[in-house]
Coordinates of C-alpha atoms in Angstrom, one line a residue:
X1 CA -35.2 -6.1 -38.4
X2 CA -35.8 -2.4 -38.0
X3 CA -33.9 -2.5 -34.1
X4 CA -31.1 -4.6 -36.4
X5 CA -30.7 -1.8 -38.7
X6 CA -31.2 1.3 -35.9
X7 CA -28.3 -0.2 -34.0
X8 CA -26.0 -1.3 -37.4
X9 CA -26.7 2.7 -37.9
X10 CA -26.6 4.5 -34.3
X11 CA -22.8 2.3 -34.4
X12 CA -21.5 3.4 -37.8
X13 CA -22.2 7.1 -35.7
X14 CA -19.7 6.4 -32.9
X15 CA -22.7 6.6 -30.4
X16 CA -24.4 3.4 -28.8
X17 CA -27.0 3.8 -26.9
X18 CA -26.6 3.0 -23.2
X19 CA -27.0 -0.7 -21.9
X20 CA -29.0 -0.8 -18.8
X21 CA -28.9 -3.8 -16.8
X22 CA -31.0 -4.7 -13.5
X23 CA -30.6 -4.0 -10.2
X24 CA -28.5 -1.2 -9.6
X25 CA -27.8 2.0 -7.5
X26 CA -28.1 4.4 -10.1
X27 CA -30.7 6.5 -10.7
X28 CA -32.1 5.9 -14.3
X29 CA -30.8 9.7 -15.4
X30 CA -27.6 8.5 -14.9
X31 CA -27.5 5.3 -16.9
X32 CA -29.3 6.8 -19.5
X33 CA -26.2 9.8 -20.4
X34 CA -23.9 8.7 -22.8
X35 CA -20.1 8.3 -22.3
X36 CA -18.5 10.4 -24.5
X37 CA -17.0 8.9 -27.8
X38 CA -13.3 8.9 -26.7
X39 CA -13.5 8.6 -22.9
X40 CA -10.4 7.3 -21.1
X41 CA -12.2 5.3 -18.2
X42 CA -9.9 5.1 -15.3
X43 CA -9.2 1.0 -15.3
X44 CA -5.5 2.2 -13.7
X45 CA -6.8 3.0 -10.7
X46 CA -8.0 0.8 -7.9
X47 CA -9.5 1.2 -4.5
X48 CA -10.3 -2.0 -2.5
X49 CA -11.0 -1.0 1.0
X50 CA -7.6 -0.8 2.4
X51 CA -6.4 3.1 1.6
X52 CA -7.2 6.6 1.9
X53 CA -10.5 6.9 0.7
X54 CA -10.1 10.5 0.8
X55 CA -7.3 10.5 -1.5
X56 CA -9.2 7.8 -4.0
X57 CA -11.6 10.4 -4.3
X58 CA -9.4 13.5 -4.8
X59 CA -7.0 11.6 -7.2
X60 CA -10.3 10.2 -9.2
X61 CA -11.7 13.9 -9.7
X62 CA -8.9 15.1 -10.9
X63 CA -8.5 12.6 -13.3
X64 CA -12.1 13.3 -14.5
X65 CA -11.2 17.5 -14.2
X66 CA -8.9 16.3 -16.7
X67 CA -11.3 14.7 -19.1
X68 CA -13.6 17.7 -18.6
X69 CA -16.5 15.2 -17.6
X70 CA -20.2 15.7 -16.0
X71 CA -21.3 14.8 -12.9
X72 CA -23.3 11.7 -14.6
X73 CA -20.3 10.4 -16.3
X74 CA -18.4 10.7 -12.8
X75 CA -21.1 8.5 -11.3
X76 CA -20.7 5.9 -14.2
X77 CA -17.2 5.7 -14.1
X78 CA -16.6 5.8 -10.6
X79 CA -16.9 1.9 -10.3
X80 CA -14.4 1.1 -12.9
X81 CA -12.6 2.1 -10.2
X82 CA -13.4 0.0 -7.7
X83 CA -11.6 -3.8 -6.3
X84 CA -12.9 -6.5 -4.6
X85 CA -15.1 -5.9 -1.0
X86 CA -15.5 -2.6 -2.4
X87 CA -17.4 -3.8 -5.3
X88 CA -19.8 -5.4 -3.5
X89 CA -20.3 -2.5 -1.0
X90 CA -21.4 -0.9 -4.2
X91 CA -23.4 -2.9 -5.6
X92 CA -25.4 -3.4 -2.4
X93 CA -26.5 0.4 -2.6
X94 CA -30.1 0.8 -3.1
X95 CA -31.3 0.2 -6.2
X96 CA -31.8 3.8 -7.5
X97 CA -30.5 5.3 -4.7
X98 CA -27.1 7.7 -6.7
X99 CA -28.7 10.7 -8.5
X100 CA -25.1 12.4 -9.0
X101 CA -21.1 12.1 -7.9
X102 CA -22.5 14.1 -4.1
X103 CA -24.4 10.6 -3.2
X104 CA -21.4 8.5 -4.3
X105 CA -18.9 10.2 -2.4
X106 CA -20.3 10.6 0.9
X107 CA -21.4 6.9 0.8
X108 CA -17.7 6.2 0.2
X109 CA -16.2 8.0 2.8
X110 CA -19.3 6.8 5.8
X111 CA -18.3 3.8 4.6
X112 CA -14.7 3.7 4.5
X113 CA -14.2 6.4 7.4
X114 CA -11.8 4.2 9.3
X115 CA -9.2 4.2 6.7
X116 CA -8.9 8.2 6.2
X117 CA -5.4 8.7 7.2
X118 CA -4.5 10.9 10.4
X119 CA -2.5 14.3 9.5
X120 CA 0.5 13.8 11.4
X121 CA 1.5 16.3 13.9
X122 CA 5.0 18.6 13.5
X123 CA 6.2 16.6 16.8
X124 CA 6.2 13.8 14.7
X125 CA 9.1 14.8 12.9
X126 CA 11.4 14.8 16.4
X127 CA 11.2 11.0 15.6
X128 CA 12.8 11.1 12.5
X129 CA 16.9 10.9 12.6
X130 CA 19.0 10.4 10.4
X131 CA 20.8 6.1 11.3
X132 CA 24.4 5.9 11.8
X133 CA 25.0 4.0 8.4
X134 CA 22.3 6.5 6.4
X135 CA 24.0 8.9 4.1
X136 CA 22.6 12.5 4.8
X137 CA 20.9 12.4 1.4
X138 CA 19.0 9.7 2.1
X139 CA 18.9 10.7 5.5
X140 CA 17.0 14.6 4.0
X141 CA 15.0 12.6 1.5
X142 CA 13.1 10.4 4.1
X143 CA 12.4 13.6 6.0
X144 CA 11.0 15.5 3.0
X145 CA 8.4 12.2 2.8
X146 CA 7.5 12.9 6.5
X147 CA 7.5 16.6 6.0
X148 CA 4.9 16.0 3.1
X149 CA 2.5 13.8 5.3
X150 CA 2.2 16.7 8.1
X151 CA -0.1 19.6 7.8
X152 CA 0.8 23.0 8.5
X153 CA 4.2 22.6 9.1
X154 CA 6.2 26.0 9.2
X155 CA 10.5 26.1 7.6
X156 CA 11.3 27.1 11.5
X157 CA 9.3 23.8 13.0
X158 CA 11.0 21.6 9.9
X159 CA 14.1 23.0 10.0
X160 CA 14.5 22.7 14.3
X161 CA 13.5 19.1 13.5
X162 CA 16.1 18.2 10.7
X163 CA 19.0 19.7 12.2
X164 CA 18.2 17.6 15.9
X165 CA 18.1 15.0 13.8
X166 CA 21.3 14.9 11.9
X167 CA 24.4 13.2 13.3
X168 CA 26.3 15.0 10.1
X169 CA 28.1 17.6 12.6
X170 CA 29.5 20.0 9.6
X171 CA 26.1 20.0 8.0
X172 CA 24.5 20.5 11.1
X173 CA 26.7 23.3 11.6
X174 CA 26.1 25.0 8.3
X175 CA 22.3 24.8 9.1
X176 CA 22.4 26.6 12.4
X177 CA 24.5 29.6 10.2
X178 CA 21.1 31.5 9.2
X179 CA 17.9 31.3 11.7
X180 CA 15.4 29.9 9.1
X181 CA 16.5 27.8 6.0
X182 CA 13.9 26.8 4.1
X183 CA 13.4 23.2 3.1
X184 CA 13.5 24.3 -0.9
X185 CA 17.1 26.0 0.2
X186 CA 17.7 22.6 2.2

């Protein structure tokens, strides 16, 4: 009767005291912190083994940056984020075995190594030109995506590349008026 009451009470507070199941890979410090009262847990985003896990990661802390969230409330949140195969990769962590967001993270990426993408190199973009049908918009839009993926890349490199690229002759022109355009004046 007493537990009855102590939970009708500790729920008229807004707090709830946390649940903790069996088996799993956090360490008991972490299950027992509290989610804060109006946490947004981030059920919008989804890893399941086939991305970047790299940029899972990055776009998850941010997302917790942004609730102004511990390190313990990264670890419990961090499998709401998680889809299928990746679930159970998880879940088969040793029991105990995640003591803060540090041991979650490089378990991820050992684990999912193989899909961190490859930074392209600037050579890459001598590949890119614009098809006979393809308006030059369209044509500078899907270059500005490849230019995003590549690391490094200087306005002389990007702008060499876009220009032997075009078939647009009067736009090519116009481009080759001043030695460096850059791809914001593009």
């Amino acid at each position: 009767m007493r537990r009855d009451r102590e939970s009708g009470e500790e729920r008229s507070r807004g707090t709830q005291r946390p649940v903790i199941m069996g088996a799993t890979p956090f360490h008991r410090s972490i299950l027992e912190v509290q989610l804060p009262k109006h946490f947004d847990k981030p059920t919008d985003m989804r890893y399941d083994g086939t991305q970047d896990p790299q940029e899972h990661l990055t776009t998850f802390e941010a997302r917790m940056n942004l609730e102004g969230v511990g390190d313990e409330v990264r670890c419990r949140a961090f499998p709401v984020t998680l889809a299928g195969p990746t679930v159970r990769w998880f879940n088969s962590l040793p029991q105990g075995s995640v003591a803060g967001f540090s041991d979650i993270s490089r378990a991820f990426l050992a684990q999912f190594t193989t899909r961190i993408a490859k930074a392209k190199h600037p050579i890459n973009l001598l590949g890119v030109t614009q098809k006979t049908h393809e308006t030059t918009r369209k044509y500078l839009d899907r270059f500005n995506n490849e230019c995003l993926e590549i690391e490094g890349l200087t306005d002389s490199v990007a702008n060499l590349c876009l220009t032997n690229g075009l078939l647009n002759e009067d736009f090519r022109k116009h481009l080759t008026t001043k030695s460096a355009w850059t791809m914001q004046e593009i």
